[in-house]
């Protein structure tokens, strides 16, 4: 279990996630979460600007190579080909019409309101809705919606997990997370997230597999959760 708490203040993704997004190599679930994170968090946009500046400086230092006569045609063909990636609009504020709580990248991807999603029960007071992705590469994308004060049982993870707060907030052993914050977890983390008591909490989650409940009760229930 990770014992060191997150630093106070905005919780921003590590550079490795931002670099993959900037390079266009992130799978669709990660790309959509990063784009939504940038739309909601000024601190994330500042970190991303630094990543882009470093990447630009590295490109400037590379000796240019000669291109073949077919390079332009090949590039145009790739631009025209469908990719299945998340749309990457310029980072900005969340949309203020329709489902105003949704950041623009997520609203554009869903093309429907939160109430129209196929919500399923996950735990008492908590529902989730999966968002299919064409270019998932082992990741899955979901929205979680928790009633005020609702809690997930103590659990760990079967792989990497990123949780972006879209609305409301929650607390766990590692801090308090509010709109625009991201919490990164993996199999070394055990936590018990609890939604804030003053309103619903909506979280966009990217993970590499189901959570694993801990303790004797968790060991009994884990086979049914899969």
Short mmCIF file of C-alpha atoms in Angstrom, two decimals:
data_model
loop_
_atom_site.label_atom_id
_atom_site.label_comp_id
_atom_site.label_asym_id
_atom_site.label_seq_id
_atom_site.Cartn_x
_atom_site.Cartn_y
_atom_site.Cartn_z
CA UNK A 1 0.00 0.00 0.00
CA UNK A 2 1.24 3.48 -0.86
CA UNK A 3 1.61 5.39 2.41
CA UNK A 4 2.78 8.81 1.23
CA UNK A 5 -0.17 11.18 0.63
CA UNK A 6 -0.48 13.22 -2.53
CA UNK A 7 0.82 16.77 -2.34
CA UNK A 8 -1.80 19.40 -1.45
CA UNK A 9 -3.30 21.50 -4.19
CA UNK A 10 -4.42 20.48 -7.70
CA UNK A 11 -3.82 16.83 -8.53
CA UNK A 12 -2.30 16.73 -12.03
CA UNK A 13 -1.33 13.79 -14.22
CA UNK A 14 2.33 12.79 -14.31
CA UNK A 15 4.37 13.90 -17.33
CA UNK A 16 4.48 10.39 -18.85
CA UNK A 17 0.73 10.51 -19.54
CA UNK A 18 0.94 14.06 -20.91
CA UNK A 19 3.88 13.13 -23.17
CA UNK A 20 2.00 10.18 -24.70
CA UNK A 21 -0.98 12.44 -25.31
CA UNK A 22 1.15 15.18 -26.88
CA UNK A 23 2.83 12.62 -29.15
CA UNK A 24 -0.52 11.20 -30.26
CA UNK A 25 0.43 7.71 -29.07
CA UNK A 26 -2.05 7.37 -26.17
CA UNK A 27 -4.93 4.89 -26.59
CA UNK A 28 -8.38 6.38 -26.95
CA UNK A 29 -9.50 5.98 -23.29
CA UNK A 30 -6.34 7.69 -22.00
CA UNK A 31 -6.49 10.36 -24.71
CA UNK A 32 -10.08 11.27 -23.80
CA UNK A 33 -9.31 11.44 -20.08
CA UNK A 34 -6.23 13.62 -20.64
CA UNK A 35 -8.16 15.95 -22.97
CA UNK A 36 -10.92 16.28 -20.35
CA UNK A 37 -8.33 16.87 -17.62
CA UNK A 38 -6.80 19.70 -19.65
CA UNK A 39 -10.23 21.20 -20.25
CA UNK A 40 -11.00 21.33 -16.52
CA UNK A 41 -7.65 22.03 -14.84
CA UNK A 42 -5.54 25.20 -15.31
CA UNK A 43 -2.70 23.47 -13.46
CA UNK A 44 -2.81 20.59 -15.95
CA UNK A 45 -2.73 23.01 -18.88
CA UNK A 46 0.35 24.68 -17.39
CA UNK A 47 2.10 21.30 -17.02
CA UNK A 48 1.10 20.34 -20.56
CA UNK A 49 2.51 23.60 -21.94
CA UNK A 50 5.87 22.71 -20.34
CA UNK A 51 5.76 19.25 -21.92
CA UNK A 52 5.05 20.75 -25.35
CA UNK A 53 7.85 23.30 -24.90
CA UNK A 54 10.36 20.57 -24.06
CA UNK A 55 9.18 18.49 -27.01
CA UNK A 56 9.52 21.46 -29.35
CA UNK A 57 13.03 22.15 -28.14
CA UNK A 58 13.99 18.52 -28.74
CA UNK A 59 12.61 18.65 -32.28
CA UNK A 60 14.57 21.82 -33.01
CA UNK A 61 17.77 20.06 -31.96
CA UNK A 62 17.25 17.15 -34.38
CA UNK A 63 19.11 17.33 -37.70
CA UNK A 64 16.53 17.43 -40.53
CA UNK A 65 16.42 14.38 -42.82
CA UNK A 66 15.74 14.30 -46.53
CA UNK A 67 12.22 13.22 -47.53
CA UNK A 68 11.25 11.03 -50.42
CA UNK A 69 9.02 12.32 -53.20
CA UNK A 70 6.19 10.12 -51.86
CA UNK A 71 6.33 11.56 -48.33
CA UNK A 72 3.63 14.21 -48.88
CA UNK A 73 1.18 11.73 -50.44
CA UNK A 74 1.74 9.25 -47.60
CA UNK A 75 1.18 11.93 -44.95
CA UNK A 76 -2.05 13.14 -46.56
CA UNK A 77 -3.32 9.57 -46.80
CA UNK A 78 -2.70 9.05 -43.08
CA UNK A 79 -4.53 12.27 -42.22
CA UNK A 80 -7.56 11.11 -44.20
CA UNK A 81 -7.64 7.65 -42.60
CA UNK A 82 -9.98 7.03 -39.63
CA UNK A 83 -8.09 6.51 -36.35
CA UNK A 84 -10.72 5.86 -33.67
CA UNK A 85 -8.86 8.22 -31.33
CA UNK A 86 -10.51 10.73 -29.06
CA UNK A 87 -11.07 14.12 -30.63
CA UNK A 88 -8.54 16.62 -29.26
CA UNK A 89 -10.08 20.11 -29.23
CA UNK A 90 -7.99 22.93 -27.83
CA UNK A 91 -8.03 22.88 -24.00
CA UNK A 92 -10.51 25.30 -22.51
CA UNK A 93 -13.38 25.59 -20.10
CA UNK A 94 -16.19 23.06 -19.86
CA UNK A 95 -19.22 23.58 -22.09
CA UNK A 96 -21.93 25.75 -20.58
CA UNK A 97 -24.89 24.52 -22.64
CA UNK A 98 -26.61 21.14 -22.54
CA UNK A 99 -24.92 18.94 -19.95
CA UNK A 100 -22.80 21.79 -18.64
CA UNK A 101 -20.99 19.59 -16.15
CA UNK A 102 -19.23 17.67 -18.94
CA UNK A 103 -15.92 18.98 -20.30
CA UNK A 104 -16.07 19.60 -24.04
CA UNK A 105 -13.95 16.58 -25.15
CA UNK A 106 -16.18 14.18 -23.18
CA UNK A 107 -19.41 15.88 -24.22
CA UNK A 108 -18.32 15.68 -27.86
CA UNK A 109 -17.47 11.98 -27.50
CA UNK A 110 -20.70 10.97 -25.74
CA UNK A 111 -23.05 13.05 -27.92
CA UNK A 112 -25.73 12.58 -25.23
CA UNK A 113 -26.47 13.61 -21.68
CA UNK A 114 -25.52 11.80 -18.50
CA UNK A 115 -29.10 10.66 -17.90
CA UNK A 116 -29.10 8.87 -21.28
CA UNK A 117 -26.12 6.61 -20.48
CA UNK A 118 -26.62 2.88 -19.71
CA UNK A 119 -25.99 3.13 -15.97
CA UNK A 120 -25.57 -0.10 -13.99
CA UNK A 121 -25.24 -0.57 -10.21
CA UNK A 122 -21.67 -1.00 -8.94
CA UNK A 123 -22.00 -0.59 -5.16
CA UNK A 124 -24.66 0.85 -2.83
CA UNK A 125 -25.34 4.40 -4.03
CA UNK A 126 -22.85 4.09 -6.93
CA UNK A 127 -23.49 3.39 -10.61
CA UNK A 128 -21.22 3.09 -13.63
CA UNK A 129 -21.57 3.33 -17.40
CA UNK A 130 -19.01 1.94 -19.84
CA UNK A 131 -17.95 4.01 -22.85
CA UNK A 132 -16.89 1.75 -25.77
CA UNK A 133 -13.61 2.69 -27.46
CA UNK A 134 -12.30 1.45 -30.81
CA UNK A 135 -8.62 1.92 -29.88
CA UNK A 136 -8.62 0.72 -26.28
CA UNK A 137 -5.38 -1.33 -26.23
CA UNK A 138 -6.22 -3.06 -22.96
CA UNK A 139 -7.76 -0.04 -21.26
CA UNK A 140 -11.44 0.52 -20.54
CA UNK A 141 -13.29 3.80 -20.09
CA UNK A 142 -16.16 4.33 -17.65
CA UNK A 143 -18.12 7.02 -15.87
CA UNK A 144 -18.89 6.52 -12.18
CA UNK A 145 -21.68 8.38 -10.42
CA UNK A 146 -21.88 8.31 -6.61
CA UNK A 147 -24.63 9.62 -4.36
CA UNK A 148 -23.58 12.05 -1.61
CA UNK A 149 -21.55 10.18 1.00
CA UNK A 150 -21.50 6.90 -0.94
CA UNK A 151 -18.31 4.85 -0.57
CA UNK A 152 -16.47 2.21 -2.55
CA UNK A 153 -15.18 -0.70 -0.43
CA UNK A 154 -11.45 -0.85 0.33
CA UNK A 155 -9.79 -2.13 -2.83
CA UNK A 156 -6.66 -2.25 -4.93
CA UNK A 157 -6.20 -2.52 -8.71
CA UNK A 158 -5.23 -5.13 -11.28
CA UNK A 159 -3.36 -2.52 -13.35
CA UNK A 160 -3.06 1.21 -13.85
CA UNK A 161 -6.11 3.36 -13.05
CA UNK A 162 -6.73 7.05 -13.66
CA UNK A 163 -9.73 8.75 -12.04
CA UNK A 164 -10.71 12.26 -13.16
CA UNK A 165 -13.33 14.12 -11.11
CA UNK A 166 -15.90 15.63 -13.48
CA UNK A 167 -18.22 17.00 -10.80
CA UNK A 168 -18.39 17.04 -7.01
CA UNK A 169 -15.54 15.46 -5.10
CA UNK A 170 -14.35 12.54 -3.01
CA UNK A 171 -11.77 11.74 -0.36
CA UNK A 172 -9.59 8.71 0.33
CA UNK A 173 -6.39 7.86 2.17
CA UNK A 174 -4.38 10.03 -0.24
CA UNK A 175 -6.28 13.30 -0.25
CA UNK A 176 -9.35 15.20 -1.34
CA UNK A 177 -10.10 15.30 -5.08
CA UNK A 178 -12.42 17.83 -6.71
CA UNK A 179 -13.47 18.83 -10.23
CA UNK A 180 -10.48 18.65 -12.60
CA UNK A 181 -8.27 16.58 -10.25
CA UNK A 182 -6.85 13.19 -11.29
CA UNK A 183 -5.85 10.35 -8.98
CA UNK A 184 -3.46 7.74 -10.42
CA UNK A 185 -3.49 4.29 -8.80
CA UNK A 186 -2.14 0.80 -9.43
CA UNK A 187 -1.70 -2.51 -7.63
CA UNK A 188 0.44 -0.89 -4.94
CA UNK A 189 -2.46 1.31 -3.79
CA UNK A 190 -5.29 0.34 -1.44
CA UNK A 191 -7.94 2.94 -0.81
CA UNK A 192 -11.55 3.55 0.17
CA UNK A 193 -12.94 6.53 -1.82
CA UNK A 194 -15.91 8.30 -0.20
CA UNK A 195 -18.01 10.86 -2.09
CA UNK A 196 -18.40 14.30 -0.55
CA UNK A 197 -21.63 14.71 1.43
CA UNK A 198 -22.85 17.86 -0.35
CA UNK A 199 -23.72 16.48 -3.79
CA UNK A 200 -23.29 13.75 -6.37
CA UNK A 201 -19.76 12.85 -7.48
CA UNK A 202 -19.09 12.03 -11.15
CA UNK A 203 -15.74 10.51 -12.09
CA UNK A 204 -14.27 9.51 -15.45
CA UNK A 205 -12.20 6.34 -14.96
CA UNK A 206 -9.62 4.67 -17.18
CA UNK A 207 -8.29 1.32 -15.99
CA UNK A 208 -6.70 -1.92 -17.14
CA UNK A 209 -9.04 -4.31 -15.38
CA UNK A 210 -11.46 -4.74 -12.50
CA UNK A 211 -10.72 -3.55 -8.99
CA UNK A 212 -9.81 -6.14 -6.37
CA UNK A 213 -11.53 -5.90 -3.01
CA UNK A 214 -9.20 -6.45 -0.07
CA UNK A 215 -9.76 -8.22 3.24
CA UNK A 216 -11.56 -11.52 3.88
CA UNK A 217 -14.88 -10.24 2.52
CA UNK A 218 -13.17 -8.98 -0.61
CA UNK A 219 -11.59 -12.37 -1.25
CA UNK A 220 -15.06 -13.93 -1.12
CA UNK A 221 -16.65 -11.36 -3.45
CA UNK A 222 -13.87 -10.86 -6.04
CA UNK A 223 -14.84 -13.87 -8.22
CA UNK A 224 -18.35 -12.45 -8.61
CA UNK A 225 -17.06 -8.96 -9.52
CA UNK A 226 -15.26 -10.35 -12.58
#
